[in-house]
Amino acid sequence: MNEVLSQDEIDQLLNTMTNGGGGDSIQDEFKPEKETRKIKIYDFKRPDKFSKEQIRTVSIMHETFARLTTTSLSAQLRSLVHVHVASVDQLTYEEFIRSIPTPTTLAVINMDPLKGNAILEIDPSITFSIIDRLFGGTGAGDKKATGRDLTDIEQSVMEGIIVRILANMREAWTQVIDLRPRLGQIETNPQFAQIVPPTEMVVLVTLETKVGDEEGMLNFCIPYLTIEPIISKLSSQFWFSSVRRSSTTQYLATLKEKLSDVDMDVVAEIGSIKLPIRDVLALQAGDVVRLSNTKVGDPLTLSVGNQRKFYCQPGIVGKKMAVQVISKIDQGDSDDFEELSVEGDESL
């Protein structure tokens, strides 16, 4: 059934379309959507050499580094210090050099046993805040001083700080490699720190750092050529498995150390027999009890705690009765007992 519009409804519809009141929205609503393809721009001059998983693993490693640095700097400066990972990116070395101020504190780090060097850059505001704090100041620093180079004394002070930071870096990398980072030299002009070609890809770890009320950035730049030999280890599977192995080994060594001083009852069992309680109560000095499961010359069993561990034979050491360990009772891997401390010539 067709509905017929009244004249008022027709006039109102014409006015609405003439004035643009909703006309465009109605047309847009019924406008067909164009099919668009999502295109990702890829620059062949700077290929991505680090996967997302590897970047994530590097971030986890340096979160540990940030916590260790927060603790060590707070203790050394006797001030509130906070360091945390802000971002982990991959870019060219030229882009990194252009992004940092001049002058700044650039430490060239030898990444032994890895080949090549890395760069640790400390923002000038953080550098002079640390120096001011170590020289007895409040840590506020001198705003005008951030535009000048370090003096010989200030550079020597910063070398000590950087060496302490590198010790934290070694501990943070221990799950992947036994890294032994060493401070090579300190530069203030980024142009003098050309450790790799400008187009070489690097991974840049940016850490937001706060010393007292001063805030700045601490950047750790690692070239791909340096980290390439261990790139396969920068995976979540390897990282967490190595963490478990390290934790298990550490706990096992601690348990062995603690258990080595525990006193245990050692009992040499000659044999056994079942007797009624009335016979036991009637035993007197001089009575002979014949053991049913032991023959003359058979080895005795030596129990540690409640576990049968060794075969032994009776004897005398001086004026004391003793037993000599002959062999170990094979009870499988679950009852593994490595050693038993004895006095004398393998005698108890």
Coordinates of C-alpha atoms in Angstrom, one line a residue:
M1 CA 0.0 0.0 0.0
N2 CA 1.5 3.3 -1.1
E3 CA 1.5 6.2 1.4
V4 CA 0.6 9.7 0.0
L5 CA 2.5 12.7 1.6
S6 CA 0.6 15.8 2.5
Q7 CA 1.5 19.2 1.1
D8 CA 3.0 20.3 4.4
E9 CA 5.2 17.2 4.5
I10 CA 6.3 17.8 0.9
D11 CA 7.2 21.5 1.7
Q12 CA 9.1 20.5 4.8
L13 CA 11.1 17.9 2.9
L14 CA 11.9 20.4 0.1
N15 CA 13.0 23.1 2.7
T16 CA 15.3 20.6 4.4
M17 CA 17.0 19.6 1.2
T18 CA 17.3 23.2 0.1
N19 CA 18.9 24.4 3.4
G20 CA 21.3 21.4 3.6
G21 CA 19.8 20.2 6.9
G22 CA 20.8 16.6 6.9
G23 CA 20.8 16.3 3.1
D24 CA 24.6 15.7 3.0
S25 CA 24.5 13.2 5.8
I26 CA 21.8 11.2 4.0
Q27 CA 23.8 11.1 0.8
D28 CA 27.0 10.2 2.8
E29 CA 25.1 7.4 4.5
F30 CA 24.3 5.8 1.2
K31 CA 27.6 6.6 -0.5
P32 CA 29.4 3.3 -1.3
E33 CA 32.7 2.7 0.6
K34 CA 35.8 2.5 -1.5
E35 CA 37.9 -0.5 -1.1
T36 CA 41.3 0.6 0.2
R37 CA 44.4 -1.6 0.5
K38 CA 46.6 -1.1 3.6
I39 CA 50.1 -0.3 2.4
K40 CA 53.1 -0.3 4.7
I41 CA 56.0 1.9 3.6
Y42 CA 59.3 0.1 3.6
D43 CA 62.6 1.9 3.2
F44 CA 65.2 -0.3 1.7
K45 CA 67.9 2.1 2.8
R46 CA 67.2 1.3 6.5
P47 CA 65.8 -2.2 6.7
D48 CA 64.5 -3.5 10.0
K49 CA 67.1 -5.9 11.3
F50 CA 65.5 -6.5 14.7
S51 CA 62.2 -8.3 15.1
K52 CA 59.5 -7.2 17.5
E53 CA 60.4 -10.1 19.8
Q54 CA 64.0 -9.2 19.9
I55 CA 63.2 -5.6 20.7
R56 CA 60.9 -6.8 23.5
T57 CA 63.7 -8.9 24.9
V58 CA 66.1 -6.0 24.8
S59 CA 63.5 -3.9 26.7
I60 CA 63.2 -6.6 29.4
M61 CA 67.0 -6.8 29.8
H62 CA 67.3 -3.0 30.3
E63 CA 64.3 -2.9 32.7
T64 CA 66.6 -4.9 35.0
F65 CA 69.4 -2.5 34.2
A66 CA 67.2 0.4 35.0
R67 CA 66.3 -1.0 38.4
L68 CA 69.9 -1.8 39.3
T69 CA 71.0 1.7 38.2
T70 CA 68.2 3.3 40.3
T71 CA 69.5 1.5 43.4
S72 CA 73.2 2.1 42.8
L73 CA 72.9 5.8 41.9
S74 CA 70.6 6.5 44.8
A75 CA 73.1 5.1 47.2
Q76 CA 76.1 6.9 45.7
L77 CA 74.4 10.3 45.3
R78 CA 72.4 10.0 48.5
S79 CA 69.5 11.4 46.6
L80 CA 66.3 10.1 45.1
V81 CA 67.1 8.7 41.6
H82 CA 64.6 7.1 39.3
V83 CA 65.5 5.3 36.0
H84 CA 63.0 3.5 33.8
V85 CA 62.9 2.3 30.1
A86 CA 61.0 4.9 28.0
S87 CA 61.4 3.2 24.6
V88 CA 63.4 0.8 22.5
D89 CA 63.7 1.7 18.8
Q90 CA 65.8 0.7 15.8
L91 CA 67.2 3.5 13.6
T92 CA 70.3 4.5 11.7
Y93 CA 73.4 5.7 13.5
E94 CA 73.1 9.0 11.8
E95 CA 69.6 9.6 13.1
F96 CA 70.8 8.8 16.6
I97 CA 73.8 11.3 16.3
R98 CA 71.5 14.0 15.0
S99 CA 69.0 13.5 17.8
I100 CA 71.4 14.2 20.7
P101 CA 72.5 17.7 21.9
T102 CA 76.0 19.2 21.5
P103 CA 77.9 19.2 23.8
T104 CA 76.8 16.2 25.7
T105 CA 78.4 13.3 27.6
L106 CA 79.2 10.4 25.2
A107 CA 80.9 7.4 26.6
V108 CA 82.4 4.9 24.1
I109 CA 81.9 1.4 25.6
N110 CA 83.9 -1.6 24.6
M111 CA 81.5 -4.6 24.5
D112 CA 83.9 -7.4 25.1
P113 CA 83.6 -10.3 24.2
L114 CA 81.4 -8.8 21.4
K115 CA 83.1 -7.0 18.6
G116 CA 82.8 -3.3 18.2
N117 CA 81.7 -0.5 20.6
A118 CA 78.5 0.9 21.9
I119 CA 77.5 4.4 23.0
L120 CA 76.2 5.5 26.4
E121 CA 74.9 9.1 26.2
I122 CA 73.9 11.0 29.3
D123 CA 71.8 14.2 29.0
P124 CA 73.8 17.3 30.1
S125 CA 71.1 18.2 32.7
I126 CA 71.6 14.8 34.3
T127 CA 75.4 15.0 34.0
F128 CA 75.6 18.4 35.8
S129 CA 73.0 17.4 38.4
I130 CA 75.2 14.3 39.3
I131 CA 78.3 16.5 39.4
D132 CA 76.7 19.1 41.6
R133 CA 75.4 16.4 44.0
L134 CA 78.8 14.8 44.3
F135 CA 80.5 18.2 44.9
G136 CA 78.2 18.8 47.9
G137 CA 75.4 20.7 46.2
T138 CA 71.7 20.1 46.2
G139 CA 71.7 18.5 42.7
A140 CA 69.9 21.3 41.0
G141 CA 72.9 21.9 38.7
D142 CA 73.8 25.1 36.8
K143 CA 71.5 25.7 33.8
K144 CA 74.2 27.8 32.1
A145 CA 76.7 25.0 32.5
T146 CA 74.8 22.6 30.3
G147 CA 76.1 24.4 27.2
R148 CA 79.8 23.9 27.9
D149 CA 82.2 21.0 27.9
L150 CA 83.3 19.1 31.0
T151 CA 86.4 20.1 32.8
D152 CA 89.1 17.5 33.6
I153 CA 87.9 17.1 37.1
E154 CA 84.2 16.8 36.1
Q155 CA 85.1 14.2 33.4
S156 CA 87.0 12.2 36.0
V157 CA 84.0 12.2 38.3
M158 CA 81.7 11.1 35.4
E159 CA 84.1 8.2 34.6
G160 CA 83.5 6.8 38.0
I161 CA 79.7 7.1 37.6
I162 CA 79.8 5.4 34.2
V163 CA 82.0 2.6 35.5
R164 CA 79.4 1.9 38.2
I165 CA 76.6 2.0 35.5
L166 CA 78.5 -0.5 33.4
A167 CA 78.7 -2.9 36.3
N168 CA 74.8 -2.9 36.3
M169 CA 74.8 -3.4 32.6
R170 CA 77.0 -6.5 32.9
E171 CA 74.6 -8.0 35.5
A172 CA 71.5 -7.2 33.4
W173 CA 73.0 -9.0 30.3
T174 CA 74.2 -12.1 32.3
Q175 CA 71.2 -14.2 31.1
V176 CA 72.3 -13.8 27.5
I177 CA 76.1 -13.4 27.5
D178 CA 78.9 -12.8 30.0
L179 CA 79.4 -9.2 28.9
R180 CA 82.4 -7.3 30.2
P181 CA 81.8 -3.7 29.2
R182 CA 84.7 -1.3 29.6
L183 CA 84.8 2.5 29.3
G184 CA 87.0 3.5 26.4
Q185 CA 86.8 7.3 26.3
I186 CA 84.4 10.2 26.9
E187 CA 83.5 12.5 24.1
T188 CA 81.4 15.7 24.2
N189 CA 80.9 16.2 20.4
P190 CA 78.8 13.5 18.8
Q191 CA 80.7 14.0 15.5
F192 CA 83.9 12.6 17.1
A193 CA 82.1 9.3 18.1
Q194 CA 81.8 7.6 14.8
I195 CA 81.8 4.0 15.9
V196 CA 80.0 2.6 12.8
P197 CA 79.0 4.0 9.3
P198 CA 76.1 6.6 9.4
T199 CA 73.7 4.2 7.6
E200 CA 74.3 1.3 9.9
M201 CA 71.3 0.2 11.9
V202 CA 71.4 0.4 15.7
V203 CA 69.1 -0.4 18.6
L204 CA 68.5 2.6 20.8
V205 CA 67.4 2.1 24.4
T206 CA 66.1 5.4 25.9
L207 CA 65.8 5.6 29.7
E208 CA 64.0 8.4 31.4
T209 CA 66.2 9.5 34.3
K210 CA 65.4 11.7 37.3
V211 CA 67.9 12.9 39.8
G212 CA 66.2 14.9 42.5
D213 CA 64.1 17.4 40.6
E214 CA 66.2 17.3 37.4
E215 CA 64.9 15.1 34.5
G216 CA 66.7 14.0 31.4
M217 CA 67.4 11.0 29.1
L218 CA 70.1 8.3 29.2
N219 CA 70.5 6.7 25.8
F220 CA 72.3 3.4 25.2
C221 CA 73.1 2.8 21.5
I222 CA 74.1 -0.7 20.3
P223 CA 75.0 -1.2 16.6
Y224 CA 73.6 -4.3 14.9
L225 CA 77.1 -5.4 13.9
T226 CA 78.0 -5.6 17.6
I227 CA 74.9 -7.5 18.7
E228 CA 74.7 -9.7 15.6
P229 CA 76.6 -12.8 17.1
I230 CA 74.0 -13.1 19.9
I231 CA 70.9 -12.0 18.0
S232 CA 69.4 -15.5 18.1
K233 CA 69.5 -15.4 21.9
L234 CA 67.3 -12.3 22.0
S235 CA 64.1 -14.3 22.1
S236 CA 61.5 -14.8 24.8
Q237 CA 62.0 -18.5 24.7
F238 CA 65.7 -18.4 25.3
W239 CA 65.4 -15.6 27.8
F240 CA 62.9 -17.3 30.1
S241 CA 64.6 -20.7 29.8
S242 CA 67.9 -19.2 30.8
V243 CA 66.3 -17.4 33.7
R244 CA 64.9 -20.7 34.9
R245 CA 68.3 -22.4 34.5
S246 CA 70.1 -19.7 36.4
S247 CA 67.5 -19.7 39.2
T248 CA 67.6 -23.5 39.5
T249 CA 71.4 -23.6 39.6
Q250 CA 71.6 -20.7 42.1
Y251 CA 69.0 -22.3 44.4
L252 CA 70.6 -25.7 44.1
A253 CA 74.0 -24.4 45.1
T254 CA 72.4 -22.5 48.1
L255 CA 70.6 -25.6 49.2
K256 CA 73.7 -27.7 49.1
E257 CA 75.6 -25.1 51.1
K258 CA 72.9 -25.0 53.8
L259 CA 72.4 -28.8 53.9
S260 CA 76.2 -29.4 54.3
D261 CA 76.1 -28.3 57.9
V262 CA 72.9 -30.2 58.9
D263 CA 73.5 -33.0 61.5
M264 CA 72.0 -36.4 60.6
D265 CA 71.7 -39.6 62.6
V266 CA 73.8 -42.4 61.2
V267 CA 72.7 -46.0 62.2
A268 CA 74.5 -49.2 61.4
E269 CA 71.9 -52.0 61.4
I270 CA 73.3 -55.5 62.2
G271 CA 70.0 -57.3 61.5
S272 CA 66.4 -57.7 62.6
I273 CA 64.1 -60.2 64.0
K274 CA 60.4 -60.3 65.1
L275 CA 59.8 -61.1 68.7
P276 CA 56.7 -61.1 70.8
I277 CA 56.6 -58.3 73.4
R278 CA 56.7 -60.8 76.3
D279 CA 60.0 -62.2 75.0
V280 CA 61.4 -58.7 74.7
L281 CA 60.4 -57.9 78.3
A282 CA 62.0 -61.2 79.5
L283 CA 65.4 -60.4 77.9
Q284 CA 68.3 -60.4 80.4
A285 CA 72.1 -59.7 80.2
G286 CA 73.8 -62.6 78.5
D287 CA 70.8 -63.8 76.4
V288 CA 71.5 -64.5 72.8
V289 CA 69.2 -63.3 70.1
R290 CA 69.5 -65.1 66.8
L291 CA 68.9 -62.8 63.8
S292 CA 66.9 -64.4 61.0
N293 CA 68.1 -62.3 58.0
T294 CA 71.8 -61.9 58.7
K295 CA 74.7 -64.3 58.4
V296 CA 78.2 -64.0 59.9
G297 CA 80.3 -62.1 57.4
D298 CA 77.4 -60.4 55.6
P299 CA 77.9 -56.6 55.3
L300 CA 75.8 -54.4 57.5
T301 CA 73.5 -51.6 56.2
L302 CA 74.3 -48.0 57.2
S303 CA 71.3 -45.7 57.2
V304 CA 71.4 -41.9 57.1
G305 CA 68.3 -40.6 58.7
N306 CA 65.6 -43.0 57.6
Q307 CA 67.3 -43.9 54.3
R308 CA 69.5 -47.0 53.7
K309 CA 72.6 -45.6 51.9
F310 CA 75.7 -47.7 52.4
Y311 CA 77.0 -51.2 53.0
C312 CA 79.6 -51.4 55.8
Q313 CA 81.5 -53.9 58.0
P314 CA 82.0 -53.7 61.8
G315 CA 85.3 -53.1 63.4
I316 CA 87.2 -51.2 66.1
V317 CA 89.1 -47.9 65.9
G318 CA 91.2 -47.5 69.0
K319 CA 89.0 -48.5 71.8
K320 CA 85.8 -47.5 70.0
M321 CA 83.4 -49.7 68.0
A322 CA 83.1 -48.5 64.4
V323 CA 82.0 -49.4 60.9
Q324 CA 83.8 -49.1 57.6
V325 CA 81.9 -48.1 54.5
I326 CA 82.3 -50.7 51.8
S327 CA 80.0 -49.5 49.0
K328 CA 77.0 -47.5 48.2
I329 CA 73.5 -48.9 48.0
D330 CA 72.1 -48.2 44.5
Q331 CA 68.7 -46.7 44.9
G332 CA 68.3 -44.7 41.7
D333 CA 68.7 -41.1 40.9
S334 CA 66.0 -40.0 43.4
D335 CA 68.1 -41.1 46.4
D336 CA 71.3 -39.6 45.1
F337 CA 73.7 -38.8 47.9
E338 CA 77.1 -37.5 46.9
E339 CA 79.3 -37.8 49.9
L340 CA 79.5 -38.8 53.6
S341 CA 81.9 -37.2 55.9
V342 CA 83.8 -39.8 58.0
E343 CA 86.5 -39.6 60.6
G344 CA 89.5 -41.8 60.3
D345 CA 90.2 -44.1 57.4
E346 CA 86.7 -44.2 56.0
S347 CA 85.4 -45.3 59.4
L348 CA 82.7 -43.9 61.7

